[in-house]
XYZ file of C-alpha atoms in Angstrom:
673
model
C -64.633 52.149 -38.895
C -61.532 52.297 -40.984
C -60.497 55.484 -42.880
C -62.208 55.814 -46.040
C -59.850 56.996 -48.365
C -55.958 56.446 -48.027
C -54.162 58.914 -48.552
C -55.308 62.344 -49.949
C -51.891 63.645 -51.549
C -52.426 67.627 -53.285
C -49.398 68.704 -55.952
C -49.276 72.162 -56.889
C -47.063 72.662 -59.989
C -46.195 75.844 -61.271
C -45.628 74.645 -64.707
C -47.971 73.896 -67.440
C -47.615 70.653 -69.366
C -49.699 69.381 -72.568
C -51.418 66.384 -70.963
C -51.150 62.900 -72.200
C -53.905 60.569 -71.779
C -53.532 57.259 -72.728
C -56.036 54.698 -72.376
C -56.231 50.831 -71.943
C -55.095 49.099 -75.361
C -55.061 45.762 -74.237
C -56.610 42.913 -71.741
C -53.628 41.567 -70.371
C -55.686 39.103 -68.378
C -59.428 38.720 -66.152
C -60.330 36.976 -63.651
C -63.972 36.534 -65.599
C -66.369 38.534 -68.021
C -69.944 38.441 -68.540
C -71.759 35.854 -71.414
C -74.194 35.393 -72.909
C -74.750 33.343 -75.923
C -78.047 34.946 -76.852
C -75.415 38.133 -76.785
C -72.755 39.391 -79.317
C -69.785 40.142 -77.350
C -71.474 43.271 -75.416
C -69.559 43.191 -71.140
C -66.859 41.286 -72.555
C -63.543 42.935 -70.933
C -62.506 44.275 -74.556
C -65.621 47.147 -73.464
C -63.088 49.376 -70.824
C -60.424 49.590 -73.332
C -60.182 52.609 -75.404
C -62.182 55.846 -74.060
C -65.761 55.780 -72.758
C -68.377 55.262 -73.705
C -70.539 57.142 -71.651
C -69.432 60.395 -70.026
C -70.538 62.413 -69.042
C -73.990 60.865 -68.732
C -72.556 57.408 -67.493
C -75.223 54.721 -66.689
C -75.422 50.676 -67.388
C -74.133 50.223 -70.806
C -73.454 46.473 -72.606
C -70.354 49.073 -73.385
C -68.428 48.181 -70.665
C -66.797 44.854 -68.214
C -68.829 43.253 -66.241
C -68.066 40.228 -64.474
C -69.974 36.982 -64.948
C -71.584 37.080 -61.339
C -72.662 40.285 -59.207
C -70.943 39.272 -56.304
C -68.360 37.158 -56.160
C -66.982 36.268 -52.428
C -62.996 35.629 -54.468
C -63.418 39.321 -56.170
C -62.279 39.606 -58.967
C -59.287 41.854 -60.749
C -59.161 43.205 -64.503
C -55.105 43.505 -65.715
C -54.574 46.234 -68.871
C -51.528 47.044 -70.889
C -50.841 50.985 -72.931
C -49.447 50.906 -76.531
C -47.151 53.559 -74.734
C -44.962 53.526 -71.764
C -44.761 56.325 -69.401
C -44.564 57.492 -65.866
C -47.745 58.852 -64.489
C -48.827 61.050 -62.237
C -52.798 60.659 -62.789
C -55.268 57.172 -63.350
C -58.790 57.680 -63.983
C -60.772 54.466 -63.918
C -64.599 54.928 -65.256
C -66.843 53.053 -63.456
C -70.001 53.193 -65.287
C -72.465 50.991 -62.820
C -72.223 50.010 -59.327
C -69.282 52.021 -58.653
C -67.900 51.639 -55.142
C -66.219 48.108 -55.695
C -62.341 49.051 -56.527
C -60.623 47.438 -53.110
C -56.966 47.770 -54.936
C -54.874 49.335 -57.996
C -50.974 48.457 -58.829
C -48.865 49.089 -61.277
C -46.943 47.113 -63.926
C -43.565 48.275 -65.285
C -42.131 47.023 -68.185
C -40.474 43.851 -66.867
C -43.617 42.672 -65.511
C -42.784 43.546 -61.525
C -45.937 44.766 -59.981
C -45.729 48.097 -57.645
C -48.792 48.945 -55.253
C -50.353 52.241 -56.324
C -53.205 52.840 -53.515
C -55.520 50.666 -51.530
C -58.996 51.552 -51.083
C -61.281 50.989 -48.901
C -65.701 50.652 -48.771
C -67.547 53.578 -49.179
C -65.043 55.727 -50.984
C -67.912 56.064 -53.924
C -70.275 59.247 -54.154
C -72.383 57.730 -56.482
C -73.291 54.642 -58.388
C -71.577 55.951 -61.099
C -68.391 57.804 -60.856
C -65.047 58.658 -62.663
C -62.664 57.237 -59.603
C -58.946 59.043 -59.845
C -56.021 58.698 -58.284
C -53.692 61.865 -58.454
C -50.044 61.296 -57.250
C -48.147 64.012 -56.378
C -45.218 62.764 -58.199
C -44.667 61.241 -61.695
C -44.178 57.161 -60.729
C -40.713 56.019 -60.263
C -41.123 53.456 -63.198
C -42.342 53.416 -66.837
C -45.890 51.944 -66.583
C -46.248 49.499 -68.743
C -50.189 48.282 -66.935
C -52.515 48.314 -64.367
C -54.490 46.053 -62.633
C -57.034 46.696 -60.703
C -58.532 44.272 -57.902
C -62.636 44.364 -56.691
C -64.203 43.238 -53.911
C -67.554 42.418 -55.443
C -69.135 42.160 -52.213
C -69.051 45.685 -51.348
C -72.095 47.110 -53.420
C -74.626 44.235 -54.332
C -75.417 43.821 -57.640
C -73.213 44.152 -60.519
C -70.102 46.749 -61.323
C -68.549 48.048 -64.787
C -65.410 49.516 -65.743
C -65.763 51.405 -68.747
C -62.642 52.557 -69.542
C -58.904 53.722 -67.617
C -56.650 56.700 -68.732
C -53.229 57.619 -67.263
C -51.959 60.850 -67.818
C -48.646 62.962 -67.405
C -50.555 65.759 -66.106
C -52.560 67.625 -62.827
C -55.220 68.267 -65.638
C -57.983 66.315 -65.119
C -58.216 63.611 -67.669
C -61.687 63.249 -67.698
C -61.428 67.247 -69.127
C -59.900 65.939 -72.379
C -63.281 63.727 -73.138
C -64.970 68.102 -72.862
C -67.993 68.148 -75.818
C -68.080 71.326 -77.030
C -70.554 73.786 -76.173
C -69.705 76.736 -78.682
C -72.872 76.548 -80.665
C -70.677 78.308 -83.409
C -68.928 75.267 -83.717
C -71.443 74.356 -86.309
C -73.354 77.371 -88.325
C -77.007 76.662 -87.145
C -79.110 73.987 -88.871
C -81.417 74.972 -90.705
C -84.890 73.238 -91.627
C -85.480 72.051 -95.538
C -88.971 73.534 -94.504
C -92.511 72.690 -96.247
C -91.537 71.534 -99.658
C -89.362 68.662 -98.400
C -90.619 67.807 -94.263
C -94.967 67.163 -93.814
C -95.821 65.985 -90.641
C -95.226 62.685 -91.654
C -91.751 60.924 -90.721
C -88.823 62.626 -93.095
C -85.574 59.920 -92.473
C -82.411 58.624 -94.609
C -81.816 61.763 -96.894
C -79.392 60.571 -99.470
C -78.095 63.387 -101.841
C -76.606 63.161 -105.203
C -72.605 62.767 -105.559
C -72.748 65.969 -108.117
C -75.732 67.491 -105.508
C -78.229 68.067 -107.817
C -80.548 65.270 -106.336
C -82.101 64.898 -102.815
C -83.322 60.871 -102.135
C -85.429 60.509 -99.248
C -87.720 58.211 -96.800
C -91.235 59.265 -95.959
C -92.656 56.980 -93.447
C -97.365 57.064 -93.019
C -97.058 59.901 -95.625
C -100.679 59.685 -97.568
C -99.250 59.320 -100.769
C -97.015 56.097 -100.081
C -98.278 53.445 -102.051
C -99.943 50.810 -100.429
C -102.792 50.863 -97.830
C -100.394 50.917 -94.692
C -98.582 53.859 -96.148
C -94.902 51.865 -95.519
C -91.232 53.303 -96.380
C -91.667 54.794 -99.872
C -88.759 56.839 -101.590
C -89.197 60.411 -103.051
C -86.646 62.619 -104.975
C -86.234 66.119 -105.427
C -84.271 68.141 -107.656
C -81.686 71.294 -106.657
C -83.092 74.258 -108.528
C -80.869 77.133 -109.870
C -82.544 78.849 -107.888
C -80.777 76.790 -104.999
C -83.678 75.406 -103.249
C -85.136 72.095 -103.477
C -87.900 71.034 -105.681
C -91.251 69.438 -104.831
C -90.492 65.883 -104.162
C -92.062 63.157 -106.444
C -92.438 60.030 -105.545
C -90.603 57.183 -107.086
C -93.091 54.802 -109.190
C -92.552 50.896 -109.125
C -90.456 48.584 -108.756
C -88.337 50.766 -106.437
C -90.923 51.352 -104.618
C -94.174 48.648 -103.496
C -96.464 48.139 -100.525
C -93.277 47.358 -98.122
C -90.152 49.430 -96.758
C -88.782 51.011 -99.279
C -84.830 53.289 -99.323
C -82.571 54.080 -101.135
C -78.562 53.599 -99.180
C -76.863 55.226 -101.870
C -75.379 56.227 -106.258
C -73.200 55.596 -108.077
C -71.109 58.709 -109.194
C -72.301 58.628 -112.383
C -76.308 58.801 -111.101
C -76.969 56.225 -112.301
C -77.055 52.526 -109.695
C -79.014 53.098 -107.015
C -78.641 50.840 -103.515
C -81.561 50.195 -102.308
C -82.458 48.468 -98.605
C -83.755 45.186 -99.050
C -84.045 42.252 -101.008
C -87.319 42.900 -104.056
C -89.296 39.717 -105.102
C -91.369 39.417 -107.830
C -94.021 38.553 -105.782
C -93.468 42.876 -103.594
C -92.285 40.357 -101.089
C -89.323 41.740 -99.106
C -86.240 40.451 -97.766
C -83.302 41.182 -95.639
C -80.791 42.609 -97.802
C -79.718 44.637 -100.019
C -80.152 45.495 -103.819
C -79.020 47.172 -107.283
C -81.204 48.610 -109.258
C -79.104 50.353 -112.842
C -81.111 53.588 -115.203
C -81.960 52.315 -118.505
C -81.483 53.831 -121.147
C -85.289 53.837 -121.538
C -85.363 56.533 -118.770
C -86.111 53.928 -116.009
C -84.798 52.367 -112.936
C -84.181 48.391 -113.399
C -86.559 45.702 -111.333
C -83.756 45.331 -108.158
C -81.445 42.780 -108.530
C -79.693 41.413 -105.167
C -76.099 41.926 -103.727
C -75.399 38.123 -103.069
C -73.789 38.609 -100.244
C -71.287 35.707 -98.914
C -72.431 34.233 -95.444
C -74.521 37.478 -95.014
C -76.468 37.019 -91.129
C -78.295 39.650 -89.877
C -79.962 38.716 -86.325
C -81.717 42.426 -86.473
C -84.597 43.464 -88.003
C -82.944 46.540 -89.624
C -79.944 46.492 -91.426
C -78.636 49.994 -92.895
C -75.800 49.465 -96.432
C -73.322 52.138 -97.387
C -71.508 51.837 -101.372
C -67.882 53.347 -101.927
C -67.548 55.373 -104.618
C -65.557 52.962 -106.661
C -68.366 50.509 -106.126
C -66.108 47.982 -105.177
C -67.042 48.177 -101.447
C -70.127 47.526 -98.882
C -70.218 49.163 -95.481
C -73.080 46.977 -93.560
C -74.753 46.825 -90.352
C -75.620 43.933 -88.756
C -75.759 41.947 -85.867
C -74.417 37.954 -85.763
C -72.534 36.474 -82.616
C -69.606 38.237 -82.975
C -70.914 41.714 -83.351
C -69.187 43.675 -79.888
C -72.760 44.706 -78.648
C -75.945 45.145 -80.992
C -75.603 46.424 -84.433
C -72.225 46.757 -85.447
C -70.431 48.067 -88.759
C -69.125 45.434 -91.139
C -67.601 45.924 -94.596
C -67.357 43.750 -97.757
C -65.878 43.685 -101.251
C -66.747 43.201 -104.709
C -65.533 39.424 -105.196
C -64.943 38.493 -109.471
C -67.453 36.460 -109.837
C -70.221 39.599 -109.278
C -70.595 37.876 -105.014
C -69.982 40.142 -102.254
C -67.437 38.739 -99.913
C -68.350 37.237 -96.436
C -68.916 40.932 -93.911
C -65.270 41.253 -92.336
C -65.964 43.531 -88.717
C -64.885 46.853 -88.576
C -63.128 46.529 -85.229
C -63.403 48.453 -81.713
C -62.549 51.484 -82.606
C -65.919 52.625 -84.708
C -67.901 49.318 -83.374
C -68.619 49.729 -79.363
C -70.986 46.863 -76.525
C -73.951 49.791 -78.425
C -75.665 49.519 -81.745
C -73.774 51.467 -84.557
C -76.188 52.443 -87.331
C -76.833 54.602 -91.207
C -72.967 54.570 -92.570
C -72.544 56.429 -94.660
C -69.081 56.912 -96.902
C -68.578 60.109 -98.332
C -67.328 60.157 -102.112
C -63.833 60.532 -100.936
C -64.248 56.590 -100.090
C -62.247 57.708 -96.820
C -64.571 59.421 -94.280
C -67.278 57.252 -93.017
C -69.748 59.540 -91.261
C -72.161 57.000 -88.593
C -74.444 57.044 -85.619
C -73.643 55.410 -82.782
C -75.255 55.370 -78.442
C -71.824 53.633 -77.660
C -68.899 56.984 -78.280
C -69.844 59.767 -75.631
C -72.501 61.827 -77.174
C -75.039 64.875 -76.571
C -77.793 62.850 -76.488
C -78.732 59.011 -76.490
C -77.473 58.598 -80.250
C -75.331 61.077 -82.199
C -73.994 61.244 -85.463
C -69.581 61.102 -85.628
C -67.113 60.689 -87.824
C -63.787 58.195 -88.254
C -61.235 57.969 -91.693
C -60.124 55.614 -93.193
C -56.511 54.626 -92.562
C -55.335 51.950 -94.490
C -57.500 49.722 -97.922
C -58.267 46.745 -95.463
C -61.159 49.093 -93.824
C -60.759 47.282 -90.569
C -58.345 50.320 -89.439
C -60.171 54.193 -88.440
C -59.388 57.584 -86.866
C -60.677 57.530 -83.427
C -64.758 58.467 -83.941
C -64.956 62.281 -83.561
C -68.164 63.434 -82.578
C -70.596 66.161 -84.838
C -70.905 67.976 -82.206
C -73.823 70.161 -80.357
C -75.670 71.747 -83.780
C -76.021 68.237 -85.099
C -76.805 66.073 -82.166
C -79.544 67.050 -79.674
C -80.441 64.459 -76.548
C -82.641 62.859 -78.989
C -81.784 60.343 -81.771
C -79.666 61.495 -84.236
C -78.638 60.166 -87.587
C -78.580 59.155 -91.347
C -75.880 62.011 -92.185
C -74.670 62.560 -95.760
C -72.786 64.925 -97.869
C -72.444 65.540 -101.559
C -69.063 65.113 -103.370
C -68.860 69.502 -103.271
C -68.549 69.063 -99.386
C -70.494 72.010 -99.052
C -73.372 70.753 -96.746
C -74.170 67.823 -95.230
C -78.137 66.078 -94.774
C -79.291 64.148 -91.800
C -83.125 63.508 -90.074
C -83.427 64.713 -86.361
C -86.623 65.059 -84.355
C -85.654 67.927 -82.748
C -87.630 71.279 -83.398
C -89.058 69.698 -86.034
C -92.507 70.554 -88.312
C -94.009 67.387 -87.108
C -92.315 63.730 -86.567
C -88.719 63.487 -88.158
C -87.780 66.347 -90.720
C -84.388 66.724 -92.453
C -82.097 69.426 -92.290
C -78.437 70.621 -93.632
C -75.563 72.771 -92.095
C -72.854 73.988 -93.853
C -69.462 71.376 -93.099
C -66.793 73.473 -90.500
C -63.511 72.310 -92.595
C -62.475 69.671 -89.631
C -65.602 67.605 -90.458
C -64.909 68.099 -94.161
C -64.606 65.091 -96.766
C -60.677 65.312 -98.326
C -61.029 67.818 -101.431
C -62.519 65.877 -104.249
C -62.117 66.106 -108.308
C -64.918 64.709 -110.345
C -64.158 64.844 -114.201
C -66.776 63.729 -116.370
C -66.223 63.293 -120.878
C -66.431 60.957 -122.850
C -63.694 58.916 -125.659
C -64.662 59.507 -128.892
C -62.777 58.464 -132.410
C -60.652 60.959 -133.204
C -61.326 60.365 -137.215
C -64.999 60.202 -136.886
C -65.945 62.249 -134.003
C -68.278 59.509 -132.676
C -68.117 58.379 -129.265
C -67.275 54.786 -128.550
C -66.522 52.139 -125.650
C -63.630 51.846 -124.273
C -61.315 51.289 -120.926
C -60.510 53.766 -118.797
C -57.964 53.438 -116.135
C -56.833 55.747 -112.926
C -54.385 55.433 -111.174
C -52.371 56.793 -108.224
C -48.981 57.784 -108.708
C -46.474 56.048 -106.674
C -49.135 53.704 -105.768
C -49.882 51.456 -108.776
C -52.809 49.725 -106.661
C -54.581 52.512 -106.028
C -56.883 51.899 -108.944
C -60.000 52.761 -109.950
C -61.450 51.085 -113.556
C -64.521 52.329 -115.601
C -65.564 50.265 -118.773
C -66.897 53.417 -120.666
C -69.674 52.911 -122.506
C -71.528 55.975 -124.532
C -74.925 54.670 -124.591
C -74.736 55.664 -121.245
C -74.010 58.760 -121.134
C -71.007 60.358 -119.829
C -68.086 58.671 -118.377
C -67.991 60.022 -114.227
C -65.545 59.335 -111.470
C -64.233 60.872 -108.409
C -61.071 61.353 -107.431
C -58.949 63.003 -104.031
C -57.238 66.419 -105.498
C -54.518 65.411 -103.083
C -53.455 62.544 -104.821
C -52.400 63.081 -108.224
C -52.940 60.673 -110.849
C -52.817 58.959 -114.770
C -55.372 58.251 -116.932
C -55.152 55.487 -119.100
C -57.621 55.441 -122.201
C -57.485 51.867 -124.164
C -59.253 50.069 -126.636
C -57.913 47.212 -128.964
C -57.272 48.515 -132.231
C -56.792 51.684 -131.107
C -54.032 54.256 -129.729
C -53.992 54.031 -125.713
C -53.714 57.453 -124.081
C -51.871 58.004 -121.190
C -51.904 61.841 -119.198
C -51.582 62.956 -116.070
C -53.557 64.750 -113.734
C -52.269 66.850 -110.472
C -55.010 69.234 -108.546
C -52.644 68.639 -105.190
C -53.265 72.526 -104.418
C -56.804 72.672 -104.693
C -58.783 73.329 -101.962
C -62.394 73.469 -102.759
C -64.476 70.873 -105.312
C -63.496 70.488 -109.135
C -66.118 69.747 -112.034
C -64.107 68.905 -115.079
C -65.030 67.913 -118.274
C -62.437 66.449 -120.633
C -62.520 64.210 -123.353
C -60.292 61.243 -125.044
C -59.321 61.640 -128.449
C -58.105 57.836 -129.694
C -56.656 57.182 -132.973
C -57.324 53.569 -134.787
C -53.922 51.767 -135.420
C -53.799 50.724 -138.968
C -51.066 47.967 -139.938
C -48.455 48.643 -142.441
C -49.042 52.575 -141.535
C -45.824 53.993 -140.186
C -46.476 56.710 -137.248
C -43.128 58.773 -135.281
C -42.428 58.506 -131.515
C -43.742 61.692 -130.879
C -40.859 62.982 -128.163
C -37.861 61.010 -128.851
C -35.735 62.993 -130.568
C -32.093 62.652 -130.605
C -29.216 65.385 -130.473
C -26.932 65.725 -133.563
C -24.792 62.633 -134.078
C -26.031 60.541 -130.828
C -27.991 57.613 -130.488
C -28.990 58.189 -126.755
C -32.403 58.286 -126.249
C -33.678 61.974 -124.568
C -35.548 62.029 -121.109
C -38.841 62.663 -121.572
C -39.265 59.457 -124.662
C -40.761 57.042 -121.675
C -43.821 58.021 -122.107
C -44.053 57.411 -126.033
C -42.573 54.463 -125.624
C -44.924 52.728 -123.479
C -47.397 53.162 -125.324
C -46.183 51.290 -128.072
C -45.588 48.804 -125.407
C -49.366 49.017 -124.301
C -50.202 48.908 -128.254
C -48.276 45.578 -128.502
C -49.987 43.996 -125.177
C -53.652 44.648 -126.054
C -53.076 43.754 -130.250
C -51.059 40.377 -130.225
C -51.462 40.000 -133.780
C -49.230 42.684 -134.725
C -45.616 42.928 -134.892
C -43.499 45.222 -134.529
C -40.700 47.375 -137.359
C -38.862 49.895 -135.965
C -36.920 52.274 -138.858
C -34.276 55.298 -137.831
C -33.750 57.912 -139.966
C -31.023 60.819 -139.120
C -30.374 64.473 -141.253
C -28.019 64.410 -143.380
C -25.105 66.032 -141.666
C -21.740 64.096 -141.819
C -20.528 60.660 -143.510
C -22.900 59.013 -145.015
C -21.973 55.146 -143.689
C -21.432 56.680 -140.281
C -25.451 58.060 -141.155
C -26.309 54.692 -141.835
C -24.792 53.292 -138.720
C -25.903 56.317 -136.369
C -29.861 55.352 -137.663
C -29.286 51.619 -136.536
C -27.908 52.440 -133.065
C -31.017 54.650 -132.945
C -34.305 51.874 -133.718
C -31.458 49.529 -131.474
C -31.909 51.680 -127.990
C -35.453 51.874 -128.471
C -36.067 48.189 -129.029
C -34.051 47.324 -125.999
C -36.020 50.076 -124.304
C -39.283 47.522 -125.292
C -37.498 44.893 -125.082
C -36.649 45.771 -120.915
C -40.996 46.880 -121.031
C -41.955 42.948 -121.216
C -42.368 42.824 -125.393
C -40.777 40.011 -126.708
C -37.471 40.224 -128.751
C -39.386 38.610 -131.634
C -42.051 40.497 -132.048
C -39.990 43.364 -132.500
C -37.621 44.260 -136.481
C -35.676 46.642 -137.044
C -33.889 48.927 -139.645
C -31.709 51.829 -140.100
C -32.340 54.507 -143.291
C -29.453 56.841 -142.615
C -30.597 60.054 -143.890
C -31.950 58.382 -146.942
C -35.337 59.627 -145.876
C -35.804 62.866 -144.618
C -39.252 64.237 -143.737
C -37.935 68.179 -143.621
C -35.288 70.247 -145.522
C -32.160 69.432 -143.847
C -30.727 73.461 -144.455
C -31.769 74.935 -141.251
C -31.863 72.856 -137.812
C -34.702 73.919 -136.877
C -36.178 71.559 -139.325
C -33.251 69.314 -140.086
C -33.395 68.180 -136.299
C -36.883 66.445 -137.169
C -35.020 63.951 -139.341
C -33.310 62.700 -136.931
C -36.348 60.041 -135.426
C -37.717 56.765 -135.062
C -40.218 55.453 -136.566
C -42.399 52.199 -136.261
C -44.700 50.517 -138.447
C -47.253 47.420 -136.611
C -46.894 44.263 -139.390
C -49.851 41.871 -139.165
C -48.439 38.245 -137.930
C -48.604 35.767 -140.272
């Protein structure tokens, strides 16, 4: 009988260091991986990368690497790399199923030199699923770049799986970095919404409107549902002044019919609903997603299908969520390139009103098991979703991940939302309002019947970004009546971060959400009117802000002289003083939006000094303004200039306080003949 473990070494350190755990991030080479034409990418070697998916409840999973054959006499191997090279003291291999087949572990340095680290003899496993740990007395003499794990497949009958591979420069157990909190105070106690909302039937899919005033949800098999089979129908409840939810009402046709109906999302202004399925005029339903719009009559339009290019879904179910700008759609589908089960995909609105071919959001979020019920918070950055493929408390937990860039394919490592939200059962459908105070979700744990709707007060770590909600109207300054206009919101320092609204007063106030931490500009423009351009900065705000802001636009009249506001001059000087750009840029925008006009610039001075010198000075002032406008793209042939010296004062020249207003430049719009 051979020795079962090659060496057992114990090392005690008198110093405590912060543990640095790195997970395998690249498959360099693999002997084989399990493939099935009926599956996606389940069981592939890529599932050995990143954090484990099943710890501590380790079991067979498609979110782990599995070789193509169960018992290969030639053996198998897996060679993985890490995104950071470092000397290590500890290696942890998460053998999710069929543990006991590892024969050796070797290290790869930066020069691709192989170093033996540990040999394993038959019978080292204590169970069929375990964390197999190598602890070294001192750090490796080389910086480890990769690990090669070799397997003797005949040692353990049947398939073996590896879920994750971690390395550390510390003695602290690597698995301790994965411990889930058991502190019930991590979240305040969850609250069942009670028998006003919940019943002995299923209440699922809660979606709270961005302003927090409406709660949409789905009831299944409720006796008041439409149709003989009482399939899923949409219900809505209103938030009342006494801070309770009203008795819900059943939505009428066409949003509800005899098939399964559900609200997936709501636009920031509450006037567009995203609905599951495609509605046929004959009452039938197909896989897909639709929009319904609030009409001026107060009714909802017949749902209009979103045309998603090359949309395919092998699963019977799919969920959808719409980003607050209305231009990005997240969905769950199952296809041949999914990592396993349903994955989360992203699609973008095209110029022709179709939606781009869905792209997988990547393996940080998606696993070899199913992801479902994604919800993009009103900040457009924070995503809540449920999954059975990340470390959790039950068979399906709710997680949080934040978008890292504008590709929508780079996400932060998912964070489990904790033991009050997540239970040993199935948990999902997590939804928050723009205020970020409460979250709503579905659960069977301690429910009144089947699935119920619960809410919790969200702790800081799980909140979406603090938001500003701005609402209001665009108003004709002369008539005081609301009018249509285009509103463009841009992040300062990042002009590509833009939101555009075509405001229609017949649809009510404009409304949009914006992260408070990002300073922004708002430009309001309409042909025949002076544009408004204003700056906003709420970066110091830590709580949700609701701001009502009206914009007044002034009519542009031809052959009428206007003074450049904030364009002033020192006595005897023609230099433009700092701060003139904003007003000058409004004229640039005005000319861009009104190609039928050209510009007359007229310069003026006060009466101090020689008359001829003042005439020359007025021309120089006009030329400086003209040159700036040209530098911003205005064609030189659209600008005429004239200097008047001090011959046309606006105010008394006796005092400096009034005399300085005579040092000015005026502009007049003239029709192009």
